[in-house]
Coordinates of C-alpha atoms in Angstrom, one line a residue:
Chain T
M1103 CA 39.8 -10.9 44.2
R1104 CA 42.3 -8.3 42.9
P1105 CA 45.0 -10.7 41.6
L1106 CA 42.4 -12.8 39.9
R1107 CA 41.1 -9.7 38.1
R1108 CA 44.6 -8.9 37.0
I1109 CA 45.1 -12.4 35.6
I1110 CA 41.8 -12.1 33.7
T1111 CA 42.9 -8.7 32.2
V1112 CA 46.4 -9.9 31.3
S1113 CA 45.3 -13.2 29.8
A1114 CA 42.5 -11.5 27.8
I1115 CA 45.0 -9.0 26.4
A1116 CA 47.5 -11.7 25.7
S1117 CA 44.9 -13.8 24.0
L1118 CA 43.8 -11.0 21.7
L1119 CA 47.4 -10.2 20.9
F1120 CA 48.2 -13.8 20.1
L1121 CA 45.0 -14.0 18.0
G1122 CA 46.1 -10.9 16.1
L1123 CA 49.6 -12.3 15.5
V1124 CA 48.2 -15.7 14.4
I1125 CA 45.8 -14.1 11.9
L1126 CA 48.3 -11.7 10.4
S1127 CA 51.1 -14.3 10.2
G1128 CA 48.6 -16.7 8.7
W1129 CA 47.8 -14.2 5.9
G1130 CA 51.5 -13.8 5.4
L1131 CA 52.1 -17.6 5.1
S1132 CA 49.2 -18.1 2.7
G1133 CA 51.0 -15.7 0.4
S1134 CA 53.3 -18.6 -0.6
Y1135 CA 51.5 -21.8 0.3
V1136 CA 49.7 -24.3 -1.9
P1137 CA 47.3 -26.8 -0.4
S1138 CA 48.1 -29.7 -2.6
L1139 CA 49.5 -33.2 -2.0
T1140 CA 52.5 -32.6 -4.2
D1141 CA 53.2 -28.9 -3.4
A1142 CA 52.3 -28.4 0.2
F1143 CA 55.6 -29.7 1.6
P1144 CA 57.9 -28.0 -1.0
A1145 CA 56.0 -24.7 -0.4
T1146 CA 56.5 -25.1 3.4
L1147 CA 60.1 -25.9 3.0
Y1148 CA 60.5 -22.9 0.7
L1149 CA 58.9 -20.7 3.4
E1150 CA 61.2 -22.1 6.1
K1151 CA 64.5 -22.3 4.3
Y1152 CA 64.6 -20.3 1.1
S1153 CA 62.4 -17.3 1.6
S1154 CA 63.5 -14.2 3.5
G1155 CA 60.7 -13.8 6.1
G1156 CA 58.9 -17.2 6.0
H1157 CA 60.9 -18.6 8.8
L1158 CA 59.9 -15.8 11.2
L1159 CA 56.3 -16.0 10.0
R1160 CA 56.1 -19.7 10.7
S1161 CA 57.6 -19.2 14.1
I1162 CA 55.1 -16.5 14.9
H1163 CA 52.2 -18.5 13.7
Y1164 CA 53.3 -21.7 15.5
Y1165 CA 54.2 -20.1 18.9
S1166 CA 51.3 -17.6 18.9
S1167 CA 48.8 -20.4 18.4
S1168 CA 50.4 -22.4 21.2
G1169 CA 50.3 -19.3 23.3
L1170 CA 46.7 -18.6 22.4
V1171 CA 45.6 -22.1 23.5
F1172 CA 47.4 -21.5 26.8
S1173 CA 46.3 -17.9 27.5
G1174 CA 42.7 -18.6 26.4
F1175 CA 42.6 -21.5 28.8
V1176 CA 43.9 -19.3 31.7
F1177 CA 41.4 -16.7 30.8
L1178 CA 38.4 -19.1 30.9
C1179 CA 39.6 -20.7 34.1
C1180 CA 40.0 -17.4 36.0
F1181 CA 36.8 -16.0 34.5
Y1182 CA 35.0 -19.0 35.8
I1183 CA 36.6 -19.0 39.2
S1184 CA 35.8 -15.3 39.7
G1185 CA 32.1 -15.9 39.1
F1186 CA 32.0 -13.6 36.1
A1187 CA 30.6 -16.4 34.0
A1188 CA 27.2 -16.1 35.6
K1189 CA 27.4 -12.3 35.7
Y1190 CA 28.5 -11.8 32.0
R1191 CA 26.8 -14.7 30.3
K1192 CA 27.2 -13.4 26.8
T1193 CA 31.0 -12.9 27.3
W1194 CA 31.4 -16.3 28.7
I1195 CA 29.5 -18.1 25.9
L1196 CA 31.4 -16.0 23.2
G1197 CA 34.7 -16.9 24.9
V1198 CA 33.9 -20.6 25.0
V1199 CA 32.8 -20.6 21.3
L1200 CA 35.9 -18.6 20.4
Y1201 CA 38.1 -21.1 22.3
L1202 CA 36.5 -24.1 20.6
L1203 CA 37.0 -22.4 17.2
I1204 CA 40.7 -21.8 18.0
V1205 CA 41.1 -25.5 18.9
G1206 CA 39.4 -26.4 15.7
S1207 CA 41.8 -24.1 13.8
A1208 CA 44.7 -25.9 15.5
F1209 CA 43.3 -29.2 14.4
T1210 CA 42.8 -28.2 10.8
G1211 CA 46.1 -26.3 10.5
Y1212 CA 48.1 -29.2 11.8
V1213 CA 48.1 -31.1 8.5
L1214 CA 49.0 -28.2 6.2
P1215 CA 52.8 -28.5 6.2
L1216 CA 52.4 -32.1 5.2
D1217 CA 55.6 -33.3 6.9
Q1218 CA 55.6 -36.6 8.7
N1219 CA 54.3 -35.1 11.9
A1220 CA 51.4 -33.4 10.1
Y1221 CA 50.4 -36.4 8.1
W1222 CA 50.6 -39.0 10.9
G1223 CA 49.2 -36.7 13.6
T1224 CA 46.2 -35.9 11.5
K1225 CA 45.6 -39.5 10.6
V1226 CA 45.5 -40.4 14.3
R1227 CA 43.2 -37.6 15.1
L1228 CA 40.8 -38.4 12.2
G1229 CA 40.9 -42.0 13.5
I1230 CA 39.7 -40.6 16.9
V1231 CA 37.0 -38.6 15.1
E1232 CA 35.8 -41.7 13.3
T1233 CA 35.1 -43.4 16.6
V1234 CA 32.5 -40.7 17.6
P1235 CA 29.2 -42.7 17.9
L1236 CA 26.8 -42.4 14.9
V1237 CA 28.2 -39.4 13.1
G1238 CA 32.0 -39.9 13.4
T1239 CA 32.6 -41.7 10.1
A1240 CA 30.4 -39.2 8.2
I1241 CA 32.2 -36.2 9.7
A1242 CA 35.7 -37.7 9.0
D1243 CA 34.7 -38.6 5.4
F1244 CA 33.2 -35.1 4.9
L1245 CA 36.4 -33.4 6.1
R1246 CA 38.7 -35.7 4.1
G1247 CA 36.5 -35.8 0.9
G1248 CA 36.7 -39.6 1.0
A1249 CA 37.4 -42.5 3.4
T1250 CA 41.2 -42.1 3.0
F1251 CA 43.7 -39.3 2.7
N1252 CA 43.2 -37.9 -0.9
S1253 CA 43.6 -35.0 -3.3
A1254 CA 40.7 -33.0 -1.7
T1255 CA 41.9 -33.4 1.9
L1256 CA 44.4 -30.5 2.0
P1257 CA 42.2 -28.1 0.1
R1258 CA 39.4 -28.8 2.5
F1259 CA 41.5 -28.5 5.7
F1260 CA 43.0 -25.3 4.3
T1261 CA 39.6 -23.8 3.6
L1262 CA 38.4 -24.6 7.0
H1263 CA 41.5 -23.4 8.7
G1264 CA 42.0 -20.2 6.7
S1265 CA 38.4 -19.2 5.7
V1266 CA 35.5 -20.9 7.5
L1267 CA 36.9 -21.1 11.0
A1268 CA 38.7 -17.7 10.6
A1269 CA 35.4 -16.1 9.5
A1270 CA 33.6 -17.5 12.6
I1271 CA 36.5 -16.3 14.8
F1272 CA 36.1 -12.8 13.3
L1273 CA 32.4 -12.8 14.0
C1274 CA 32.9 -13.9 17.7
L1275 CA 35.7 -11.4 18.1
F1276 CA 33.5 -8.6 16.7
L1277 CA 30.7 -9.4 19.1
L1278 CA 33.0 -9.7 22.0
I1279 CA 34.8 -6.4 21.3
H1280 CA 31.4 -4.7 20.7
S1281 CA 30.1 -5.6 24.1
W1282 CA 33.2 -4.4 25.8
K1283 CA 33.7 -1.3 23.6
S1284 CA 34.1 1.2 26.4
V1285 CA 36.8 -0.9 28.1
F1286 CA 38.7 -1.3 24.9
I1287 CA 38.6 2.4 24.2
Q1288 CA 39.8 3.1 27.7
Y1289 CA 42.7 0.8 27.3
L1290 CA 43.7 1.9 23.8
S1291 CA 43.7 5.6 24.8
D1292 CA 46.1 4.9 27.6
Q1293 CA 49.6 5.8 26.5
R1294 CA 51.4 3.5 29.0
F1295 CA 49.3 0.6 27.9
N1296 CA 50.1 1.1 24.3
V1297 CA 53.9 1.4 25.0
T1298 CA 53.8 -1.8 27.1
L1299 CA 52.0 -3.6 24.3
L1300 CA 54.4 -2.5 21.7
V1301 CA 57.4 -3.5 23.8
S1302 CA 56.0 -6.9 24.5
I1303 CA 55.4 -7.5 20.8
I1304 CA 59.0 -6.6 20.0
L1305 CA 60.2 -8.8 22.8
F1306 CA 58.1 -11.6 21.5
F1307 CA 59.6 -11.2 18.0
I1308 CA 63.2 -11.2 19.4
L1309 CA 62.5 -14.2 21.5
I1310 CA 60.8 -16.1 18.8
I1311 CA 63.4 -15.6 16.0
R1312 CA 65.7 -17.9 17.9
F1313 CA 63.2 -20.7 17.7
S1314 CA 61.8 -22.3 14.6
A1315 CA 58.5 -24.0 14.1
P1316 CA 59.1 -27.7 13.8
L1317 CA 59.4 -29.2 10.3
E1318 CA 60.2 -32.9 9.7
L1319 CA 60.8 -34.9 6.5
P1320 CA 58.0 -34.9 3.9
A1321 CA 55.1 -37.2 4.7
D1322 CA 55.8 -40.8 3.9
P1323 CA 52.6 -43.0 4.2
A1324 CA 54.8 -46.1 4.1
D1325 CA 57.2 -45.3 6.9
V1326 CA 56.9 -48.1 9.5
E1327 CA 59.3 -46.5 11.8
Y1328 CA 57.4 -43.3 12.5
N1329 CA 55.8 -42.8 15.9
P1330 CA 53.0 -40.3 15.6
R1331 CA 52.4 -38.1 18.6
P1332 CA 49.9 -35.2 19.0
D1333 CA 50.7 -31.6 20.0
W1334 CA 51.2 -30.9 23.7
Y1335 CA 47.6 -29.6 24.3
F1336 CA 46.1 -32.8 22.8
L1337 CA 48.5 -35.2 24.6
W1338 CA 46.1 -35.7 27.5
L1339 CA 43.3 -36.9 25.2
F1340 CA 45.7 -39.2 23.4
Q1341 CA 46.8 -40.7 26.8
F1342 CA 43.2 -40.9 28.1
G1343 CA 42.3 -42.9 24.9
K1344 CA 44.8 -45.6 25.9
Y1345 CA 42.8 -46.4 29.0
V1346 CA 39.5 -46.7 27.3
E1347 CA 40.5 -48.6 24.2
W1348 CA 37.7 -51.1 24.7
A1349 CA 35.2 -48.3 24.3
P1350 CA 36.7 -45.5 22.1
W1351 CA 33.4 -43.6 22.1
I1352 CA 34.2 -42.6 25.7
Q1353 CA 37.2 -40.7 24.5
S1354 CA 35.6 -39.2 21.4
G1355 CA 32.0 -38.9 22.3
V1356 CA 31.2 -38.8 26.1
L1357 CA 34.2 -36.9 27.3
P1358 CA 34.1 -34.0 24.8
L1359 CA 30.3 -33.8 25.1
L1360 CA 30.5 -33.6 28.9
G1361 CA 33.3 -31.1 28.8
I1362 CA 31.7 -28.8 26.2
G1363 CA 28.3 -29.3 27.8
F1364 CA 29.7 -28.2 31.2
L1365 CA 31.4 -25.1 29.6
F1366 CA 28.1 -24.0 28.0
A1367 CA 26.1 -24.7 31.1
V1368 CA 28.4 -22.8 33.5
P1369 CA 26.5 -19.5 33.6
W1370 CA 23.3 -21.2 34.5
L1371 CA 24.7 -23.6 37.1
R1372 CA 23.9 -22.9 40.7
N1373 CA 26.5 -20.3 41.7
H1374 CA 28.2 -22.1 44.6
G1375 CA 31.0 -19.9 46.1
Q1376 CA 34.4 -19.1 44.8
K1377 CA 36.1 -21.9 46.8
R1378 CA 34.0 -24.6 45.2
R1379 CA 34.6 -23.1 41.7
S1380 CA 38.4 -22.9 42.4
A1381 CA 38.3 -26.6 43.4
I1382 CA 36.5 -27.6 40.2
A1383 CA 38.9 -25.6 38.0
V1384 CA 42.0 -26.9 39.9
S1385 CA 40.8 -30.5 39.5
W1386 CA 40.4 -30.0 35.8
C1387 CA 43.9 -28.6 35.5
L1388 CA 45.2 -31.4 37.7
G1389 CA 43.5 -34.0 35.5
W1390 CA 45.1 -32.4 32.5
L1391 CA 48.5 -32.3 34.1
V1392 CA 48.3 -36.0 35.3
F1393 CA 47.3 -37.3 31.8
T1394 CA 49.9 -35.1 30.0
G1395 CA 52.6 -36.3 32.5
L1396 CA 51.6 -40.0 32.0
A1397 CA 51.8 -39.5 28.3
I1398 CA 55.3 -38.1 28.6
I1399 CA 56.4 -40.9 30.9
D1400 CA 54.9 -43.5 28.6
D1401 CA 56.9 -42.1 25.6
K1402 CA 60.2 -41.3 27.3
D1403 CA 61.9 -44.4 25.8
L1404 CA 60.6 -43.6 22.3
P1405 CA 63.3 -42.2 20.0
G1406 CA 62.4 -38.7 19.0
N1407 CA 61.5 -38.1 15.4
P1408 CA 64.2 -36.4 13.4
N1409 CA 63.6 -32.8 12.1
Y1410 CA 64.1 -32.0 8.5
S1411 CA 67.8 -31.3 8.4
E1412 CA 68.6 -34.3 10.7
G1413 CA 66.4 -36.6 8.5
M1414 CA 68.1 -35.3 5.4
A1415 CA 71.5 -36.0 6.9
I1416 CA 70.6 -39.5 7.8
G1417 CA 69.2 -40.0 4.2
A1418 CA 72.4 -38.5 2.8
E1419 CA 74.6 -41.0 4.6
K1420 CA 72.5 -43.8 3.2
N1421 CA 72.6 -42.4 -0.3
F1422 CA 76.4 -42.0 -0.1
N1423 CA 76.7 -45.7 0.9
R1424 CA 74.3 -46.8 -1.8
L1425 CA 75.3 -44.6 -4.7
C1426 CA 78.8 -43.3 -4.2
V1427 CA 81.0 -45.8 -2.4
D1428 CA 81.5 -48.1 -5.3
C1429 CA 83.7 -45.5 -7.0
H1430 CA 84.6 -42.9 -4.4
G1431 CA 85.3 -45.5 -1.7
P1432 CA 84.0 -45.7 1.9
G1433 CA 86.7 -43.2 3.1
G1434 CA 86.1 -40.8 0.2
L1435 CA 89.7 -41.4 -1.1
G1436 CA 88.5 -42.3 -4.6
D1437 CA 89.6 -45.9 -4.2
G1438 CA 86.3 -47.7 -4.7
P1439 CA 86.4 -51.0 -6.6
E1440 CA 84.8 -49.6 -9.7
A1441 CA 87.2 -46.7 -9.9
Q1442 CA 90.2 -49.0 -10.7
A1443 CA 89.0 -49.3 -14.4
F1444 CA 88.6 -45.5 -14.9
D1445 CA 91.0 -43.6 -17.2
L1446 CA 91.0 -40.5 -15.1
P1447 CA 91.7 -40.6 -11.4
T1448 CA 88.7 -40.3 -9.0
P1449 CA 89.1 -37.3 -6.8
D1450 CA 90.3 -37.7 -3.2
F1451 CA 87.7 -35.9 -0.9
T1452 CA 90.2 -35.8 2.0
A1453 CA 92.8 -33.8 0.0
R1454 CA 93.0 -30.0 0.5
E1455 CA 93.6 -29.4 -3.2
F1456 CA 90.3 -30.9 -4.1
W1457 CA 88.3 -28.5 -2.0
N1458 CA 90.5 -25.5 -3.1
N1459 CA 89.5 -26.1 -6.7
I1460 CA 85.7 -26.6 -6.3
D1461 CA 82.7 -24.8 -4.8
E1462 CA 79.4 -26.1 -3.7
Q1463 CA 77.6 -25.0 -7.0
Q1464 CA 80.1 -27.0 -9.1
M1465 CA 79.6 -30.1 -6.9
I1466 CA 75.8 -29.8 -7.2
I1467 CA 76.2 -29.7 -11.0
A1468 CA 78.6 -32.6 -11.0
V1469 CA 76.2 -34.8 -9.0
R1470 CA 73.1 -33.7 -10.9
D1471 CA 74.5 -33.9 -14.5
G1472 CA 77.4 -36.3 -14.0
K1473 CA 81.1 -35.6 -14.9
G1474 CA 83.3 -37.0 -17.7
N1475 CA 82.7 -40.5 -18.9
D1476 CA 82.7 -42.2 -15.5
M1477 CA 80.5 -40.2 -13.2
P1478 CA 76.8 -40.9 -13.9
D1479 CA 74.1 -38.2 -13.5
F1480 CA 71.9 -38.5 -10.5
S1481 CA 69.2 -36.1 -11.5
G1482 CA 66.7 -38.9 -11.8
S1483 CA 67.4 -40.6 -8.5
L1484 CA 68.1 -37.6 -6.2
T1485 CA 66.2 -34.4 -5.7
Y1486 CA 68.0 -31.0 -5.4
E1487 CA 67.5 -31.1 -1.6
Q1488 CA 69.0 -34.6 -1.5
I1489 CA 72.0 -33.6 -3.6
L1490 CA 72.6 -30.7 -1.3
A1491 CA 72.4 -32.9 1.8
L1492 CA 74.8 -35.4 0.1
I1493 CA 77.4 -32.7 -0.5
H1494 CA 77.1 -31.6 3.1
H1495 CA 77.6 -35.2 4.2
I1496 CA 80.7 -35.5 2.0
E1497 CA 82.1 -32.2 3.3
K1498 CA 81.4 -33.1 6.9
S1499 CA 82.9 -36.6 6.7
F1500 CA 86.0 -36.0 4.5
K1501 CA 86.9 -32.3 4.2
P1502 CA 90.0 -31.4 6.1
N1503 CA 89.5 -28.9 8.9
Y1504 CA 85.8 -28.9 8.3
Q1505 CA 83.7 -26.4 10.2
E1506 CA 79.9 -26.1 10.2
Chain E
M1402 CA 17.5 -20.3 8.2
I1403 CA 18.8 -18.1 5.4
V1404 CA 22.4 -19.1 6.2
S1405 CA 21.6 -22.8 5.9
F1406 CA 20.0 -22.2 2.5
I1407 CA 23.0 -20.2 1.3
S1408 CA 25.5 -22.8 2.5
A1409 CA 23.5 -25.8 1.3
P1410 CA 25.1 -26.0 -2.2
A1411 CA 28.6 -26.0 -0.7
I1412 CA 27.8 -28.5 2.0
Y1413 CA 26.1 -30.7 -0.7
F1414 CA 29.2 -30.6 -2.8
W1415 CA 31.5 -31.5 0.1
Q1416 CA 29.2 -34.3 1.1
T1417 CA 29.0 -35.9 -2.3
D1418 CA 32.4 -35.2 -3.8
R1419 CA 34.3 -38.3 -2.7
S1420 CA 37.5 -39.7 -4.0
V1421 CA 36.8 -42.2 -6.7
T1422 CA 37.2 -45.7 -5.4
A1423 CA 35.0 -48.5 -6.7
E1424 CA 35.3 -47.4 -10.4
I1425 CA 38.9 -48.5 -10.8
D1426 CA 38.6 -52.0 -12.2
D1427 CA 42.2 -53.1 -12.6
R1428 CA 43.6 -53.2 -9.1
W1429 CA 45.8 -56.1 -9.6
I1430 CA 49.3 -55.0 -8.7
D1431 CA 52.4 -56.9 -9.7
A1432 CA 54.3 -58.1 -6.5
G1433 CA 57.2 -59.9 -8.2
R1434 CA 58.0 -63.5 -9.2
V1435 CA 56.5 -66.2 -7.0
D1436 CA 59.7 -68.2 -7.1
D1437 CA 61.6 -65.3 -5.5
L1438 CA 59.5 -65.7 -2.4
P1439 CA 61.2 -67.8 0.3
I1440 CA 59.0 -70.6 1.6
D1441 CA 57.6 -70.4 5.1
Q1442 CA 58.9 -67.0 5.7
W1443 CA 57.3 -63.6 6.1
R1444 CA 58.4 -60.9 3.7
E1445 CA 57.8 -57.2 3.9
E1446 CA 57.1 -55.9 0.4
M1447 CA 56.5 -52.4 -0.9
L1448 CA 53.9 -52.2 -3.6
L1449 CA 54.5 -49.3 -6.1
F1450 CA 51.7 -48.3 -8.3
Q1451 CA 49.8 -45.4 -9.8
R1452 CA 46.4 -44.4 -8.6
Q1453 CA 44.0 -41.9 -10.0
D1454 CA 42.2 -39.6 -7.6
R1455 CA 40.0 -36.8 -9.1
W1456 CA 42.3 -34.7 -11.3
A1457 CA 45.6 -36.1 -10.1
T1458 CA 47.6 -39.3 -10.6
F1459 CA 49.8 -40.4 -7.8
E1460 CA 52.7 -42.7 -7.3
Q1461 CA 51.5 -44.8 -4.4
K1462 CA 53.6 -46.8 -2.0
E1463 CA 51.9 -49.4 0.1
L1464 CA 53.4 -51.9 2.5
I1465 CA 52.2 -55.5 2.6
Y1466 CA 53.3 -58.7 4.3
I1467 CA 53.6 -61.8 2.2
H1468 CA 53.9 -65.4 3.4
R1469 CA 54.4 -68.3 1.0
S1470 CA 53.8 -71.8 2.2
A1471 CA 54.0 -75.0 0.1
Q1472 CA 50.3 -74.7 -0.8
D1473 CA 49.3 -71.1 -0.9
I1474 CA 50.3 -67.5 -0.5
T1475 CA 48.9 -65.2 2.3
V1476 CA 49.1 -61.4 1.9
F1477 CA 48.2 -59.0 4.7
S1478 CA 47.9 -55.2 4.3
A1479 CA 50.3 -53.5 6.7
I1480 CA 47.6 -51.1 7.8
C1481 CA 46.3 -51.8 11.2
P1482 CA 42.5 -52.4 11.2
H1483 CA 42.1 -50.4 14.4
A1484 CA 43.4 -46.9 13.6
A1485 CA 45.4 -47.3 10.4
C1486 CA 48.9 -47.2 11.8
L1487 CA 51.5 -49.5 10.2
I1488 CA 51.9 -52.9 11.8
R1489 CA 55.3 -54.5 12.3
K1490 CA 56.5 -58.1 12.2
N1491 CA 57.4 -59.6 15.6
D1492 CA 58.1 -63.0 17.0
A1493 CA 54.5 -63.8 17.9
G1494 CA 53.1 -62.5 14.6
F1495 CA 52.4 -58.8 14.1
G1496 CA 52.2 -55.8 16.5
C1497 CA 50.9 -52.3 16.1
P1498 CA 53.1 -49.6 17.7
C1499 CA 50.2 -47.0 18.2
H1500 CA 47.8 -48.8 20.4
K1501 CA 49.5 -52.1 21.1
S1502 CA 47.2 -54.4 19.2
S1503 CA 48.9 -57.7 18.5
F1504 CA 48.0 -60.3 15.9
A1505 CA 48.9 -64.0 15.4
S1506 CA 50.6 -65.1 12.2
D1507 CA 47.2 -66.0 10.7
G1508 CA 46.0 -62.4 11.4
I1509 CA 43.8 -63.1 14.3
V1510 CA 43.7 -60.6 17.1
L1511 CA 45.7 -61.8 20.2
A1512 CA 45.4 -58.6 22.3
G1513 CA 44.6 -54.9 22.1
P1514 CA 41.9 -52.8 20.7
S1515 CA 41.7 -54.0 17.1
P1516 CA 38.1 -54.7 16.2
R1517 CA 38.9 -57.3 13.5
S1518 CA 41.8 -59.5 12.3
L1519 CA 44.3 -58.2 9.9
D1520 CA 43.0 -57.4 6.4
R1521 CA 43.9 -60.2 4.0
L1522 CA 44.3 -59.1 0.4
D1523 CA 43.2 -61.1 -2.6
T1524 CA 46.0 -62.7 -4.7
K1525 CA 46.4 -64.4 -8.0
V1526 CA 49.3 -66.1 -9.7
Q1527 CA 49.7 -65.5 -13.4
D1528 CA 52.7 -66.6 -15.5
G1529 CA 54.7 -67.3 -12.4
R1530 CA 54.1 -63.8 -11.0
L1531 CA 52.2 -62.8 -7.9
Y1532 CA 49.5 -60.2 -8.3
V1533 CA 47.9 -58.5 -5.3
K1534 CA 44.6 -56.8 -5.3
Y1535 CA 45.4 -53.8 -3.2
E1536 CA 42.5 -52.4 -1.3
K1537 CA 42.1 -50.3 1.8
F1538 CA 39.5 -51.0 4.4
R1539 CA 37.9 -48.7 6.8
P1540 CA 39.7 -48.8 10.1
G1541 CA 37.9 -49.2 13.4
T1542 CA 35.0 -51.3 12.3
K1543 CA 34.2 -55.0 12.9
T1544 CA 33.3 -55.7 9.3
K1545 CA 35.7 -55.1 6.3
E1546 CA 34.4 -52.1 4.3
M1547 CA 36.4 -51.4 1.2
V1548 CA 37.2 -47.7 1.0
G1549 CA 39.9 -47.3 -1.6

């Protein structure tokens, strides 16, 4: 009994801490985010790459929400096993509602960066929502603001994620804290507890600054090569769906209804001993593990999707071969077929003198605006980010003694 | 009770504000010269066009598969009718990477969960050029319901 109580306490505190971090980092992120089809990705890229604290904020938001999904699950499991669910019905129901709201927030927040993963992942999930019997299509259309991905989709998901669900979460949180007021006061007035909490937050920040929240190339609805995959906590449902393709309503209707129905009914179910409850909880976890494992095994041969900088580097190589080789040559020597007719010599990218006399800014300007009579401007065909990646590609491939 | 009254206008707006679809009359999109299409071969073609949605105009890119035989031209949307992933050409016909539906060259479902055959798009030939009426259909339903 004792260790179980400990886990309940720790997971509850961890969940509240993660929830606080998610909310506050979310407020931070929304300070520089625009939910629009054209601006969502550039805004996210700005946060990740060009702003001073956006990278850390994104990491905190991403990993805290993953942590929250995990710690909330542990809390509910142990709360159920210990038999508290029947004893503290109100807490259990609030906890379940809070957890469902959190999963809903994860669902709606997923699309916001509008990179490949966000776009395709959300498309697959909305596809699953559409197969809910009777109401599925209506719900999906309501969320999207139409039958396909459109201008209103991001504003709607952003509103649900940042306002509607967040407000509901605040309400649950308030009620939860209110009914355990004395316990909270007791904890918060304990010096040792406060110090531990503070140290763990700092440790979490230090740990997390090394990782970054994933960001892939901007969403491309016409990319045939992309393999959409859901987040780790939705993998099991994705895998389960593969086995019931002939009846998708089992995946989207029956299973969630049974699961959620069970969670809400728990406090009123006949209270059959801790052993029996442990067995039920363990079999749920095992089921989750098996399906997640099967999903990972199924996908082990799939090539991973490139992240933003990898994707840009691949694109840069293609762009070099498409736009530059005719003059600059495949080896960057300036010996391309077109270059023979030029009055001025085309520079040799492998020569040390070339790199001594130029910096990155000058190269960006040369590619963007063109140079002399022979080098055309590429401002129309390449974005700033693509020019930057192209220059990195040239440096990496040709510059003598190149170091990252 | 009170809450439902307060939120009714917002819910009504979300329910009725839908991206404009049926009102666009000119959907015929130029897909290139007919003579450029090889005979008895499948071609992957990217349609580039502009579409208006509410306040914004978008450059849209949509993938289609074109087949030209001696008599007629067949065009399939590359969007899988099951869950809207993009299908790929294979030896047997077409396959979807997401849920492994496979289709014959005439679009009929060979295997997998797809509820209907591939979505054929209307075509017309005018002055030697092929025009495709690009439409999207709701995925996951037996019947073709045009949605955009």
